[in-house]
């Protein structure tokens, strides 16, 4: 589900092409507020699913159509 191509625009206008949203957020935590990259788990051990943080949840809401942006992050529609 998460290994799809994302075209994102950051709050500063920089464009990012991302293959895995969760990996992008983990590798680029400096682009987000510290509280937004605190990983939470709904159950099980790390790597078994159910992990999320505010940044991934907010961006997933954009992709799902529930929001147009999240803290300045937007989808770039080709």
PDB file of C-alpha atoms in Angstrom:
ATOM      1  CA  UNK A   1       0.000   0.000   0.000  1.00  0.00           C
ATOM      2  CA  UNK A   2       2.737   2.481   0.931  1.00  0.00           C
ATOM      3  CA  UNK A   3       5.150   1.613  -1.892  1.00  0.00           C
ATOM      4  CA  UNK A   4       3.489   3.827  -4.467  1.00  0.00           C
ATOM      5  CA  UNK A   5       4.843   6.940  -6.132  1.00  0.00           C
ATOM      6  CA  UNK A   6       4.038  10.158  -4.323  1.00  0.00           C
ATOM      7  CA  UNK A   7       4.677  13.627  -5.723  1.00  0.00           C
ATOM      8  CA  UNK A   8       4.733  16.001  -2.789  1.00  0.00           C
ATOM      9  CA  UNK A   9       5.353  19.699  -2.386  1.00  0.00           C
ATOM     10  CA  UNK A  10       6.798  20.754   0.950  1.00  0.00           C
ATOM     11  CA  UNK A  11       5.821  23.918   2.802  1.00  0.00           C
ATOM     12  CA  UNK A  12       8.855  25.709   1.314  1.00  0.00           C
ATOM     13  CA  UNK A  13       7.795  24.825  -2.262  1.00  0.00           C
ATOM     14  CA  UNK A  14      10.364  22.061  -2.791  1.00  0.00           C
ATOM     15  CA  UNK A  15       9.046  19.137  -4.850  1.00  0.00           C
ATOM     16  CA  UNK A  16       9.742  15.553  -3.793  1.00  0.00           C
ATOM     17  CA  UNK A  17       9.124  12.321  -5.679  1.00  0.00           C
ATOM     18  CA  UNK A  18       8.723   9.607  -3.090  1.00  0.00           C
ATOM     19  CA  UNK A  19       8.377   5.850  -3.583  1.00  0.00           C
ATOM     20  CA  UNK A  20       7.568   4.911   0.029  1.00  0.00           C
ATOM     21  CA  UNK A  21       5.955   7.543   2.241  1.00  0.00           C
ATOM     22  CA  UNK A  22       6.934   5.962   5.553  1.00  0.00           C
ATOM     23  CA  UNK A  23      10.570   5.571   4.517  1.00  0.00           C
ATOM     24  CA  UNK A  24      10.617   9.179   3.255  1.00  0.00           C
ATOM     25  CA  UNK A  25       9.325  10.516   6.568  1.00  0.00           C
ATOM     26  CA  UNK A  26      11.805   8.404   8.562  1.00  0.00           C
ATOM     27  CA  UNK A  27      14.755   9.489   6.386  1.00  0.00           C
ATOM     28  CA  UNK A  28      13.707  13.160   6.319  1.00  0.00           C
ATOM     29  CA  UNK A  29      12.436  13.740   9.836  1.00  0.00           C
ATOM     30  CA  UNK A  30      14.185  17.142   9.781  1.00  0.00           C
ATOM     31  CA  UNK A  31      11.508  18.362   7.332  1.00  0.00           C
ATOM     32  CA  UNK A  32       8.775  17.935   9.949  1.00  0.00           C
ATOM     33  CA  UNK A  33       8.135  19.173  13.470  1.00  0.00           C
ATOM     34  CA  UNK A  34       9.609  16.807  16.086  1.00  0.00           C
ATOM     35  CA  UNK A  35       6.161  16.020  17.515  1.00  0.00           C
ATOM     36  CA  UNK A  36       4.944  15.010  14.044  1.00  0.00           C
ATOM     37  CA  UNK A  37       7.561  12.271  13.627  1.00  0.00           C
ATOM     38  CA  UNK A  38       7.067  10.506  16.948  1.00  0.00           C
ATOM     39  CA  UNK A  39       6.205   6.983  15.787  1.00  0.00           C
ATOM     40  CA  UNK A  40       3.276   5.248  17.391  1.00  0.00           C
ATOM     41  CA  UNK A  41       2.267   1.619  17.194  1.00  0.00           C
ATOM     42  CA  UNK A  42      -1.250   0.215  17.267  1.00  0.00           C
ATOM     43  CA  UNK A  43       0.046  -3.230  18.224  1.00  0.00           C
ATOM     44  CA  UNK A  44       2.765  -5.771  17.574  1.00  0.00           C
ATOM     45  CA  UNK A  45       6.480  -5.242  17.105  1.00  0.00           C
ATOM     46  CA  UNK A  46       8.166  -2.750  14.798  1.00  0.00           C
ATOM     47  CA  UNK A  47       7.951  -3.910  11.198  1.00  0.00           C
ATOM     48  CA  UNK A  48       4.736  -5.863  11.643  1.00  0.00           C
ATOM     49  CA  UNK A  49       2.412  -3.052  10.576  1.00  0.00           C
ATOM     50  CA  UNK A  50       0.334  -0.655  12.585  1.00  0.00           C
ATOM     51  CA  UNK A  51       3.056   2.013  12.792  1.00  0.00           C
ATOM     52  CA  UNK A  52       2.242   5.621  12.087  1.00  0.00           C
ATOM     53  CA  UNK A  53       3.144   9.169  13.026  1.00  0.00           C
ATOM     54  CA  UNK A  54       1.314  12.463  12.613  1.00  0.00           C
ATOM     55  CA  UNK A  55       3.260  13.266   9.430  1.00  0.00           C
ATOM     56  CA  UNK A  56       2.324  10.029   7.640  1.00  0.00           C
ATOM     57  CA  UNK A  57      -1.274  10.228   8.857  1.00  0.00           C
ATOM     58  CA  UNK A  58      -1.604  13.851   7.712  1.00  0.00           C
ATOM     59  CA  UNK A  59      -0.172  13.184   4.258  1.00  0.00           C
ATOM     60  CA  UNK A  60      -2.280  10.026   3.871  1.00  0.00           C
ATOM     61  CA  UNK A  61      -5.353  12.193   4.536  1.00  0.00           C
ATOM     62  CA  UNK A  62      -4.379  14.336   1.533  1.00  0.00           C
ATOM     63  CA  UNK A  63      -4.002  11.306  -0.715  1.00  0.00           C
ATOM     64  CA  UNK A  64      -7.306   9.912   0.553  1.00  0.00           C
ATOM     65  CA  UNK A  65      -9.126  13.133  -0.313  1.00  0.00           C
ATOM     66  CA  UNK A  66      -9.975  14.012   3.301  1.00  0.00           C
ATOM     67  CA  UNK A  67      -7.765  17.133   3.191  1.00  0.00           C
ATOM     68  CA  UNK A  68      -6.240  19.397   0.541  1.00  0.00           C
ATOM     69  CA  UNK A  69      -3.035  19.959   2.502  1.00  0.00           C
ATOM     70  CA  UNK A  70      -1.388  19.196   5.829  1.00  0.00           C
ATOM     71  CA  UNK A  71       0.837  21.810   7.492  1.00  0.00           C
ATOM     72  CA  UNK A  72       1.821  23.164   4.071  1.00  0.00           C
ATOM     73  CA  UNK A  73       2.416  19.752   2.456  1.00  0.00           C
ATOM     74  CA  UNK A  74       0.453  19.166  -0.759  1.00  0.00           C
ATOM     75  CA  UNK A  75       0.160  16.535  -3.433  1.00  0.00           C
ATOM     76  CA  UNK A  76       1.402  17.511  -6.867  1.00  0.00           C
ATOM     77  CA  UNK A  77      -1.115  16.272  -9.403  1.00  0.00           C
ATOM     78  CA  UNK A  78       0.574  15.499 -12.749  1.00  0.00           C
TER      79      UNK A  78
END
